[in-house]
mmCIF file of C-alpha atoms in Angstrom:
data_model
loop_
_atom_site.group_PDB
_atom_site.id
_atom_site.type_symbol
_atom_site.label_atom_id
_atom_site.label_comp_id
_atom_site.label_asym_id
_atom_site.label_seq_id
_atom_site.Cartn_x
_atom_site.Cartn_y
_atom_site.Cartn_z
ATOM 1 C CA UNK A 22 -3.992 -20.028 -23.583
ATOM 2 C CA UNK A 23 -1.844 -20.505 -20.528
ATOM 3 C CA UNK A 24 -3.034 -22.420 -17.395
ATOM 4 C CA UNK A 25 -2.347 -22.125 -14.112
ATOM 5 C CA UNK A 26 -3.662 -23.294 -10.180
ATOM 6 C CA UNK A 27 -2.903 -19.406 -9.307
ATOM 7 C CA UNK A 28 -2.423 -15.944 -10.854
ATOM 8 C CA UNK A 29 -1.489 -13.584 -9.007
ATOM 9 C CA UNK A 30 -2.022 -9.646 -10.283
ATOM 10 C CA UNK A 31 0.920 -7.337 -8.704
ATOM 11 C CA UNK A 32 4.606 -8.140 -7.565
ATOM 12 C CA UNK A 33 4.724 -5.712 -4.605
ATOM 13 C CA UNK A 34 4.505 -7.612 -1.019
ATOM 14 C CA UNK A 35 1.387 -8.997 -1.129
ATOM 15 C CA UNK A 36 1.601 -10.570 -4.763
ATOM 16 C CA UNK A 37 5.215 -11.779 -3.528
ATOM 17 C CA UNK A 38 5.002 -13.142 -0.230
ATOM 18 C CA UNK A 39 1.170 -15.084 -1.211
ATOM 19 C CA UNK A 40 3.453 -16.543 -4.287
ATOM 20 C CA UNK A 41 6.216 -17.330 -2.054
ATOM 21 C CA UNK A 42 4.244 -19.238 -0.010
ATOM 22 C CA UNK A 43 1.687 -21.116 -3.021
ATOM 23 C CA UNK A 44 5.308 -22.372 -4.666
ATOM 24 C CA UNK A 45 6.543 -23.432 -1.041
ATOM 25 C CA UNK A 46 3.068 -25.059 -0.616
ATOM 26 C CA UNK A 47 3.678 -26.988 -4.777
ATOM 27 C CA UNK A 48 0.757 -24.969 -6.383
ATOM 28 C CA UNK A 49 1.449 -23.853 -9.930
ATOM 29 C CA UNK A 50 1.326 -20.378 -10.047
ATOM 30 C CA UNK A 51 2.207 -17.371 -12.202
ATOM 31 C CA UNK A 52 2.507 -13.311 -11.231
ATOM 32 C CA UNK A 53 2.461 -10.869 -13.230
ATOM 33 C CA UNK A 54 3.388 -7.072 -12.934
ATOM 34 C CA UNK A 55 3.011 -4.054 -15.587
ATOM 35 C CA UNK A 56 6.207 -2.760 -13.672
ATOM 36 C CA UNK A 57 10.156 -3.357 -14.518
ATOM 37 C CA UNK A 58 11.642 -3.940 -11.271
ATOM 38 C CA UNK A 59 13.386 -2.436 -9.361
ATOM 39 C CA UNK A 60 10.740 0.311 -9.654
ATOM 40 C CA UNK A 61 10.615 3.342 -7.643
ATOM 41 C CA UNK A 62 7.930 2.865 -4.768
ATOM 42 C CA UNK A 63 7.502 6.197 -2.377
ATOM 43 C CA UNK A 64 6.498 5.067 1.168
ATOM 44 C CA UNK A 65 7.862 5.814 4.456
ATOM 45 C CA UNK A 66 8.317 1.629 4.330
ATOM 46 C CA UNK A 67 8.328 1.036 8.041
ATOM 47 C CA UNK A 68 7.854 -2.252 9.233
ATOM 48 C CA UNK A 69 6.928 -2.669 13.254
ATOM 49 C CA UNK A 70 8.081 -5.260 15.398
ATOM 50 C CA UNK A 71 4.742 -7.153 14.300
ATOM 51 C CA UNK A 72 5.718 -7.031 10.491
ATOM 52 C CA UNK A 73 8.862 -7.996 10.472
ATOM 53 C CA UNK A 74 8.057 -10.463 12.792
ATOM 54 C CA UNK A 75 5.527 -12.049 10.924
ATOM 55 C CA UNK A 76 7.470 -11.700 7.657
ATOM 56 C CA UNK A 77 10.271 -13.710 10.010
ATOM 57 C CA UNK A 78 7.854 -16.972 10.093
ATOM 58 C CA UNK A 79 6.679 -16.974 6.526
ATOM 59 C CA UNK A 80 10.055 -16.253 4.914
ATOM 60 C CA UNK A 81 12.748 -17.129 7.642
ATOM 61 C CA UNK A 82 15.381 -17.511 4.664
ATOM 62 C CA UNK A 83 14.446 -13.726 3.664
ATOM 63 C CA UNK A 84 17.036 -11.151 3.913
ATOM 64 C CA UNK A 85 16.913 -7.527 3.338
ATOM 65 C CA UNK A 86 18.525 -4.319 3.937
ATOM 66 C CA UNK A 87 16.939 -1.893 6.463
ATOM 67 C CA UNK A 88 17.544 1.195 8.824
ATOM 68 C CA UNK A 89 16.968 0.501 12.592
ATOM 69 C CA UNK A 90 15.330 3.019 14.398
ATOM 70 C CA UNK A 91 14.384 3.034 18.048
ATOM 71 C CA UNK A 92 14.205 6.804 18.625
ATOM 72 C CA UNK A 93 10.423 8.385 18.360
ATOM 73 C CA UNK A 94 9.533 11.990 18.356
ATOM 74 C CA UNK A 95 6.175 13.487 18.263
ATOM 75 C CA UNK A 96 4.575 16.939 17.741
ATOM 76 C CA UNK A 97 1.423 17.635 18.880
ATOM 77 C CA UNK A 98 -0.089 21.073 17.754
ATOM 78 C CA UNK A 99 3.236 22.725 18.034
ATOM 79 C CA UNK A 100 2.781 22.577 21.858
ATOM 80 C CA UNK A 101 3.398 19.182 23.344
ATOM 81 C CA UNK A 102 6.460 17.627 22.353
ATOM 82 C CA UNK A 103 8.155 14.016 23.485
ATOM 83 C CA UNK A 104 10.911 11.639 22.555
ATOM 84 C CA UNK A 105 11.946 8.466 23.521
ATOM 85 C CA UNK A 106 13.124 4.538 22.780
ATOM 86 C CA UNK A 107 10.784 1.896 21.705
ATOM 87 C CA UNK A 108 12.022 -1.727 22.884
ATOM 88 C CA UNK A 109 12.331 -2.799 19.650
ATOM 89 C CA UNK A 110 13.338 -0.992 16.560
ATOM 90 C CA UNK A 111 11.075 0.123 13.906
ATOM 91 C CA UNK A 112 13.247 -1.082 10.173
ATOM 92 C CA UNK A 113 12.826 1.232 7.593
ATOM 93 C CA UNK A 114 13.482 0.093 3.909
ATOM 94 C CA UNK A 115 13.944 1.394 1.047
ATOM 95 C CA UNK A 116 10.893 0.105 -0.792
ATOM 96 C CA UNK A 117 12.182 0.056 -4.301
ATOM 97 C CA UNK A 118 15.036 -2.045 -2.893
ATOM 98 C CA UNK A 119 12.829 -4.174 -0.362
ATOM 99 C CA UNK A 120 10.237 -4.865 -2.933
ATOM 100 C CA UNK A 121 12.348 -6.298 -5.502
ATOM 101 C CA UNK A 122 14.503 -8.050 -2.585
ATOM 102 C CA UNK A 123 11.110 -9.870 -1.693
ATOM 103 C CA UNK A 124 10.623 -10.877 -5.477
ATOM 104 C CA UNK A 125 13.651 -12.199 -6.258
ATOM 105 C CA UNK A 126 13.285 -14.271 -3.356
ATOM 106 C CA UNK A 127 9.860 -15.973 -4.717
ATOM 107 C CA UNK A 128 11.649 -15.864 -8.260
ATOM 108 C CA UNK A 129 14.499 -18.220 -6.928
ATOM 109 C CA UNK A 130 12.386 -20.428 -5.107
ATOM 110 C CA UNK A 131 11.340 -21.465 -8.307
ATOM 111 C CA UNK A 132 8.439 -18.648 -8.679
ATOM 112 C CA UNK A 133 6.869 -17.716 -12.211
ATOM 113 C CA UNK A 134 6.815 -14.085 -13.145
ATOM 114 C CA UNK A 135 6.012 -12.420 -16.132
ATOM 115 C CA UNK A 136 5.047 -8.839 -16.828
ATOM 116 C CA UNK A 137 1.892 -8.024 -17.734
ATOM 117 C CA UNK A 138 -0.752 -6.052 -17.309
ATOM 118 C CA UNK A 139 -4.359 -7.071 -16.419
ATOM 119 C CA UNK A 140 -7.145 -5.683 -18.774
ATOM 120 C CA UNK A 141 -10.183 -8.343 -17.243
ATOM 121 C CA UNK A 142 -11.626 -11.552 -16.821
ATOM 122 C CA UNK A 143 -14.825 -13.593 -16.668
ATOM 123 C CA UNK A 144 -15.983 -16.336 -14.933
ATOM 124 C CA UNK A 145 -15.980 -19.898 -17.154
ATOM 125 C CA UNK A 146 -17.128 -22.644 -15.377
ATOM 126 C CA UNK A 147 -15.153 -23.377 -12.133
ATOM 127 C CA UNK A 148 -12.349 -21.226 -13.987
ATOM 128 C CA UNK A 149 -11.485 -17.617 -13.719
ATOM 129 C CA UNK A 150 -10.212 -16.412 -17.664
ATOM 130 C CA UNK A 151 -7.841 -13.260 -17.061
ATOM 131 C CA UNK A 152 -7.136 -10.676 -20.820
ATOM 132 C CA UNK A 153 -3.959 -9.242 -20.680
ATOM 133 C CA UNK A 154 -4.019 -5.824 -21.881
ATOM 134 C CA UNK A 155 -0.965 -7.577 -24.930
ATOM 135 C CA UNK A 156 -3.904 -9.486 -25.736
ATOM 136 C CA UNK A 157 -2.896 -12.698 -24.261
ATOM 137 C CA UNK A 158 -5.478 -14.547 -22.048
ATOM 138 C CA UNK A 159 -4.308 -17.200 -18.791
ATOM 139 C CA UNK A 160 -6.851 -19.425 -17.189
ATOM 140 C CA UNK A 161 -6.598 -19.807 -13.476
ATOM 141 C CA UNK A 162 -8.400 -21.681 -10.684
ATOM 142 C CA UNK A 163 -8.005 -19.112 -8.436
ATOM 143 C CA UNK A 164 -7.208 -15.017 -9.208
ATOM 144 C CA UNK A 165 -5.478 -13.087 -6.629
ATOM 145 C CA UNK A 166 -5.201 -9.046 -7.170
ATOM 146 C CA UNK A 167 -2.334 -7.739 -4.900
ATOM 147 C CA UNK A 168 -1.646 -4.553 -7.645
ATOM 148 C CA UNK A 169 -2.141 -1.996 -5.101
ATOM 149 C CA UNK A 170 -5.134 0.702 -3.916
ATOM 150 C CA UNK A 171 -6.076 1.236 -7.855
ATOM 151 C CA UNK A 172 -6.344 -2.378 -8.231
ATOM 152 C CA UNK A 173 -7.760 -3.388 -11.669
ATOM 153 C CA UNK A 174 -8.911 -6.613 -10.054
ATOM 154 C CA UNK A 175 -10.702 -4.687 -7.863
ATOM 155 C CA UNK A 176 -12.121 -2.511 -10.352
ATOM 156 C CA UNK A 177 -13.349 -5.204 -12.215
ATOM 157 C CA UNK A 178 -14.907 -6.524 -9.009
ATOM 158 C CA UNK A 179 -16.614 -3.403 -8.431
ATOM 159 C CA UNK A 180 -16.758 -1.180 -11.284
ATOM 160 C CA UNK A 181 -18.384 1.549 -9.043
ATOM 161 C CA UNK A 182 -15.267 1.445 -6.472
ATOM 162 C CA UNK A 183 -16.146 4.379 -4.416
ATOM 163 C CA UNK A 184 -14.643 3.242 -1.130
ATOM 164 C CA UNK A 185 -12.796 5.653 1.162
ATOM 165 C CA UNK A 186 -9.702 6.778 0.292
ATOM 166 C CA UNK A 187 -6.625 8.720 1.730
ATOM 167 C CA UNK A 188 -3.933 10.597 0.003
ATOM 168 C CA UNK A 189 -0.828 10.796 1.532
ATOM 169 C CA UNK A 190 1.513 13.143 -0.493
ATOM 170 C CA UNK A 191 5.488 12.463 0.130
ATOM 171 C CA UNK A 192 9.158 13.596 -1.174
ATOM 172 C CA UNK A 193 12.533 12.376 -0.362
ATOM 173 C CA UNK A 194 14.631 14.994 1.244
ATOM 174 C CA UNK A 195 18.388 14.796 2.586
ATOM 175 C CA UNK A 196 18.949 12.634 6.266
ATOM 176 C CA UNK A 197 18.300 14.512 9.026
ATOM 177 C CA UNK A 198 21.069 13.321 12.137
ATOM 178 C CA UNK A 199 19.536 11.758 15.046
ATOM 179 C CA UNK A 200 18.078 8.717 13.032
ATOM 180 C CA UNK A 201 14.745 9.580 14.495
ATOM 181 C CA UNK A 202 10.899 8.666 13.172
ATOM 182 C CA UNK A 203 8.908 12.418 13.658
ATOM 183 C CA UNK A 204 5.557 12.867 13.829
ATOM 184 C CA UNK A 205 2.941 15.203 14.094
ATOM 185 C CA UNK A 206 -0.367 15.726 14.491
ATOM 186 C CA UNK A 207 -2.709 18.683 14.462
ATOM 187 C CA UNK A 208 -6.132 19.331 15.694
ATOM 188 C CA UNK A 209 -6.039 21.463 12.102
ATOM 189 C CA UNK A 210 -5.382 18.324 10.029
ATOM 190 C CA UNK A 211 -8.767 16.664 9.626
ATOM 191 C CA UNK A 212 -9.497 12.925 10.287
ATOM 192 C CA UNK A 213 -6.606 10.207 10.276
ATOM 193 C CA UNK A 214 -3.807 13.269 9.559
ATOM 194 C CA UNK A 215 -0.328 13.060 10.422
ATOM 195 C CA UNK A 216 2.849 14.332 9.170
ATOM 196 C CA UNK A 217 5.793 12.249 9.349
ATOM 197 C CA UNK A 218 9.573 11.952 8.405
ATOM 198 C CA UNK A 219 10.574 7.943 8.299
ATOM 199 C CA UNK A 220 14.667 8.145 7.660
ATOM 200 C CA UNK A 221 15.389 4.683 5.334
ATOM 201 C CA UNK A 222 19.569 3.926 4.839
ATOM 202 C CA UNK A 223 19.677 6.278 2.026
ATOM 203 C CA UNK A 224 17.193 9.671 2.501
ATOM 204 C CA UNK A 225 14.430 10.606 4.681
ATOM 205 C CA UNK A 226 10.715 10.568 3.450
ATOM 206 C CA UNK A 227 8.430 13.097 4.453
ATOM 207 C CA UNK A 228 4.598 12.960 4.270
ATOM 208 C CA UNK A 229 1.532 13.796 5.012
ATOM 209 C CA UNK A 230 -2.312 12.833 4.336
ATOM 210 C CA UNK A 231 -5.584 13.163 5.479
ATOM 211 C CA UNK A 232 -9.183 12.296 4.067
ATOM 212 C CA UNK A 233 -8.944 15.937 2.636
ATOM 213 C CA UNK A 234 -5.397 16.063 1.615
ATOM 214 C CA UNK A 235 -4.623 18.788 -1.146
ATOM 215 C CA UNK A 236 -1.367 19.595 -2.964
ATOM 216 C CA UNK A 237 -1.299 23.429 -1.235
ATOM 217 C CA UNK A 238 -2.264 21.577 2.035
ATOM 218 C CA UNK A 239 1.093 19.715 2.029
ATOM 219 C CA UNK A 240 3.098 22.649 0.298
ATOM 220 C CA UNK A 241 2.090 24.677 3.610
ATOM 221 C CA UNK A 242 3.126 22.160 5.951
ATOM 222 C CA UNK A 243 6.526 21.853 4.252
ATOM 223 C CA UNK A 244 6.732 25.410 4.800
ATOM 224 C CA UNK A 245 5.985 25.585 8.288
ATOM 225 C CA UNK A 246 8.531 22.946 8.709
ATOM 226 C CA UNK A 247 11.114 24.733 6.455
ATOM 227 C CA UNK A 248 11.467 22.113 4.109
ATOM 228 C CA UNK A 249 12.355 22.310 0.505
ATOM 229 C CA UNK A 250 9.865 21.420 -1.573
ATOM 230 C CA UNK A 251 10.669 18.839 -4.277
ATOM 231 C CA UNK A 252 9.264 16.493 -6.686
ATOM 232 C CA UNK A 253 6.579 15.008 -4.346
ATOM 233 C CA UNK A 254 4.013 12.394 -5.318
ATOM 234 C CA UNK A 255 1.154 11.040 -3.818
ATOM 235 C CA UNK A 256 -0.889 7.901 -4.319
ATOM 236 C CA UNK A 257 -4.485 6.728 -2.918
ATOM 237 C CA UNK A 258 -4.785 4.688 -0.320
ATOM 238 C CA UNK A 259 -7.390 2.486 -0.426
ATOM 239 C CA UNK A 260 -9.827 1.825 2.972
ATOM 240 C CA UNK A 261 -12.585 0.121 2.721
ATOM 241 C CA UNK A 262 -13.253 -3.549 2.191
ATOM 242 C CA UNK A 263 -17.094 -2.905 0.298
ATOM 243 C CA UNK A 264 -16.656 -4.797 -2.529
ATOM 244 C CA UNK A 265 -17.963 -8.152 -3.869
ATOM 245 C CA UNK A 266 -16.440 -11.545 -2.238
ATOM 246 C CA UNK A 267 -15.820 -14.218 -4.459
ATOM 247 C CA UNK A 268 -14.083 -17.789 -3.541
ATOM 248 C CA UNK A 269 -11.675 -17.866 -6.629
ATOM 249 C CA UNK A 270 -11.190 -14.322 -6.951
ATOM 250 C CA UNK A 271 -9.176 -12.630 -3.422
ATOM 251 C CA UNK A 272 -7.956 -9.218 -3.444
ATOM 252 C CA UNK A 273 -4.938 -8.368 -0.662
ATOM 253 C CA UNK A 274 -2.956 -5.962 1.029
ATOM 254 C CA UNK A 275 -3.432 -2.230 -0.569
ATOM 255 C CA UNK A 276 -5.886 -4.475 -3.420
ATOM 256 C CA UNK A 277 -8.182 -4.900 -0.781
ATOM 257 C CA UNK A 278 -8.262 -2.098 1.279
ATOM 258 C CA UNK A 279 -6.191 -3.476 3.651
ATOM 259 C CA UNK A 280 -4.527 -1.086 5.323
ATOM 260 C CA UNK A 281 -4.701 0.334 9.437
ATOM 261 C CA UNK A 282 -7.275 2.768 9.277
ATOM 262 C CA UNK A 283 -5.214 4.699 12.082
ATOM 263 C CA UNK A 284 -1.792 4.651 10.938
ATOM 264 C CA UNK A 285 -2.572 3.642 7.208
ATOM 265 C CA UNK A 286 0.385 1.430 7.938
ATOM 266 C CA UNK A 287 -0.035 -1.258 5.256
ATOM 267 C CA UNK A 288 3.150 -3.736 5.021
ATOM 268 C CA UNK A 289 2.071 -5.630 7.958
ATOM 269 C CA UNK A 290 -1.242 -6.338 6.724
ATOM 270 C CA UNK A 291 -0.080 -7.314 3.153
ATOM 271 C CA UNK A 292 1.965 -9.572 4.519
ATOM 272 C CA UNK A 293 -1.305 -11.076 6.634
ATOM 273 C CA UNK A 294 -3.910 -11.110 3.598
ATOM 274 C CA UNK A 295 -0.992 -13.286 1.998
ATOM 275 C CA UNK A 296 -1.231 -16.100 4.277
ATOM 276 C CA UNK A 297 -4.815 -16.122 4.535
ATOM 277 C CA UNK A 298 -5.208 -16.078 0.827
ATOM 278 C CA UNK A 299 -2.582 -18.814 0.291
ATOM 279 C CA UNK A 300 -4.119 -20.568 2.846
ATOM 280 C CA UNK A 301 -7.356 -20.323 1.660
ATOM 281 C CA UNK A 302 -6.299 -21.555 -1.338
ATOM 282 C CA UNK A 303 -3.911 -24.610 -0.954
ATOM 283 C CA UNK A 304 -6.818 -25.816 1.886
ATOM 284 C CA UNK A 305 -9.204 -25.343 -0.651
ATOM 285 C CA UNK A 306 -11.504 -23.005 1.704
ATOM 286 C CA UNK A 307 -13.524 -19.864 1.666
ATOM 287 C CA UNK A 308 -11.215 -16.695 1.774
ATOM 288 C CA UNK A 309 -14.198 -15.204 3.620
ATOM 289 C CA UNK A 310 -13.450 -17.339 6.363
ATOM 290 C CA UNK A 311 -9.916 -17.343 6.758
ATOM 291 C CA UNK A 312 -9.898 -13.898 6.571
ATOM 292 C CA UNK A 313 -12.792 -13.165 8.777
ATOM 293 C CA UNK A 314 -10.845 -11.646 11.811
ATOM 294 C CA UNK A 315 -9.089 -9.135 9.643
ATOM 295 C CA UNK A 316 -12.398 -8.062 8.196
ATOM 296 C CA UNK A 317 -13.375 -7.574 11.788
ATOM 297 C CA UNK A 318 -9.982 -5.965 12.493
ATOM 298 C CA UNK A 319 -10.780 -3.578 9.594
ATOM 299 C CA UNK A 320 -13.839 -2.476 10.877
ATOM 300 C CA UNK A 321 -12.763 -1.928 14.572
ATOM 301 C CA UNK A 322 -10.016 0.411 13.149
ATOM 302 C CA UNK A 323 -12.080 2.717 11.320
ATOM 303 C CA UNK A 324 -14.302 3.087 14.681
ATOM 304 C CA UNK A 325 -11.414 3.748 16.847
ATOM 305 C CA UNK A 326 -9.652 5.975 14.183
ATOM 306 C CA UNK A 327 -12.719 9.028 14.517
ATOM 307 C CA UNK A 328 -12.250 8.679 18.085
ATOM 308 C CA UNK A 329 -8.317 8.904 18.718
ATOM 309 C CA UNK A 330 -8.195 11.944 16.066
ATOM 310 C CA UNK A 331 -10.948 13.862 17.501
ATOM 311 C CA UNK A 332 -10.482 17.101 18.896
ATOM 312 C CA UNK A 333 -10.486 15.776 22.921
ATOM 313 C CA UNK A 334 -8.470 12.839 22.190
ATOM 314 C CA UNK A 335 -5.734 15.346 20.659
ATOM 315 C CA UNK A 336 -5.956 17.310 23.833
ATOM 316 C CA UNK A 337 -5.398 13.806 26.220
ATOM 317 C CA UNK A 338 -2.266 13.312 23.855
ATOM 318 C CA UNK A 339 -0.730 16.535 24.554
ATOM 319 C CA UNK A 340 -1.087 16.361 28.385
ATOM 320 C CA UNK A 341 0.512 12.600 27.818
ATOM 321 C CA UNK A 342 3.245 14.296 26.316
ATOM 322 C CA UNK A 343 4.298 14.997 29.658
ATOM 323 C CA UNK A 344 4.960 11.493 30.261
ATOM 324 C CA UNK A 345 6.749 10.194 27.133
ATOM 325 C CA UNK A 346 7.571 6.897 29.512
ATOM 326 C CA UNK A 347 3.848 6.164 29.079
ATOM 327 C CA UNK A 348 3.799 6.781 25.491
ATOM 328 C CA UNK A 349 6.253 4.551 25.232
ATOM 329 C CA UNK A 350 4.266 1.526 26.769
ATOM 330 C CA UNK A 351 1.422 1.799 25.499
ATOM 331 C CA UNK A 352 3.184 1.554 21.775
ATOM 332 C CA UNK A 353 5.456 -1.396 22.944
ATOM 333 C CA UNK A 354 2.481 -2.697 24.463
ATOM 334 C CA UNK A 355 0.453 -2.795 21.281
ATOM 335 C CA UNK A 356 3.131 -4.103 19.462
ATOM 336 C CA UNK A 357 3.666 -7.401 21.527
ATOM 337 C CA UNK A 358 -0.369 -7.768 22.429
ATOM 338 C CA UNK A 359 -0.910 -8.138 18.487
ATOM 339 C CA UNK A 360 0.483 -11.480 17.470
ATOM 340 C CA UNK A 361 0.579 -12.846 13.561
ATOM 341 C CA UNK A 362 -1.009 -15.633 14.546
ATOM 342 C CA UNK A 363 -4.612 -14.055 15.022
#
């Protein structure tokens, strides 16, 4: 049986950056992925000043390939339309290139990764004694599940898991010009809907979800938007944080439904859950704790998420369509008023 401080269950950003930052710190840790990367990984992959920020202070060696984009336009009900320039740009990536980019990094900094898949585990003592579906079994001090909104860590966890959940359904089409970020909303969509186009350095991805997202739901929006439909996909997105807390077993990023509840943008908090997990871990303290404020953050979210995609709050965003200036402030505003450090 192998032995480790740490395994870590998923390779995406999470799994990546929180094993980055365990081998940085000299813990012995291992992750593992079912996955061959590069793998393909649909997502409009935008990372706000915030993220990449962040991602800046944890990694500052860390380079990657992105798409700059300053230039916002937004739709609301087909009647209110603005555009304008955020003060800093919004870098989209190409998340089958970014995520491998952010492996290899934690790979040559002397990282441990194997593929694998996850079948279970079971408390032993003060260790945690993972099954790999090959059979093989790894005993850990501390089990991490970063493997996404159908975590199997989480599922093991909780084997009711009937959180909330969003599907957002996607396709890459052909670059638009204008290397723009478009999005709509509708007071037809129900709650937490948008559609969006997010233009990477090789295609555009276009997507939409709500908490009643259907495949002919989608197809008619493409249609209304004359766009082609193609091979689309969609995965869950995980949104809730009801699940069982234990100290040696911490589920991040998409694992543990930790994702904005408005804008279900998720990089930025995968990259947060990392660093409190690792932190948690090489200070030998409660994940609980460290993590408290994003718990809190979590919950805020979901409250102010029924309000700002009501049916008057809609309304107040079409007349501020009028003023895309103020648009503009309030999202720069946001962006600098929430620092990595909380």
């Amino acid at each position: 049986m192998k032995k480790t401080d740490v395994l870590i269950v998923g390779a995406g950003p999470a799994g990546s950056v929180c094993g980055y930052l365990l081998k940085k710190a000299g813990m012995d840790c291992i992750v593992i992925d079912h996955a061959t990367f590069p793998r393909d990984k649909i997502c409009g992959g935008g990372l706000t000043s915030k993220c990449f920020h962040l991602l800046e202070r944890l990694m500052p060696d860390f380079t990657y390939d992105f798409n700059p984009v300053s230039h916002i336009r937004i739709d609301v009900d087909g009647k209110a339309h603005c555009e304008f320039d955020i003060k800093e740009p919004i870098r989209i990536v190409q998340r089958k290139v970014f995520d491998h980019q952010l492996l290899q990094h934690f790979i040559q900094a002397g990282g441990n990764f194997c593929k694998g898949a996850l079948m279970s585990f079971e408390q032993q003592d003060n260790m945690v004694i993972a099954t790999l579906k090959s059979g093989e079994q790894i005993a850990c001090k501390w089990l991490v599940g970063a493997d996404g909104s159908n975590s199997r860590v989480r599922r093991c966890l909780n084997p009711d898991d009937s959180g909330i959940k969003i599907l957002p359904l996607e396709q890459y089409v052909d670059k638009k010009p204008g290397n723009a970020i478009e999005v709509a909303i509708s007071s037809s969509y129900d709650v937490g809907g948008y559609f969006y186009r997010f233009p990477n350095d090789a295609n555009d991805v276009v997507g939409f979800g709500d908490y009643s997202t259907t495949f002919e739901k989608f197809r008619n929006i493409l249609r209304e938007r004359s766009i082609p439909e193609e091979r689309f996909r969609g995965a869950y997105i995980y949104l809730s944080n009801d699940y069982p807390l234990k100290d040696n077993v911490i589920l991040i990023g998409d694992a543990g439904g930790f994702a904005n509840r408005t804008t279900c943008e998720g990089l930025y908090d995968a990259f947060l859950t990392a660093r409190n997990a690792s932190t948690a871990i090489i200070e030998n303290r409660s994940f609980r704790e460290v993590n408290a404020h994003v718990f809190q953050k979590m919950k805020k979210q979901m409250r102010v998420n029924r309000i700002l995609f009501s049916k008057p709050a809609i309304l107040i965003l079409r007349w501020m369509c009028r003023y895309p200036a103020l648009i503009r402030w309030l999202l720069d505003t946001k962006m600098q008023r929430e620092s990595w450090i909380k």
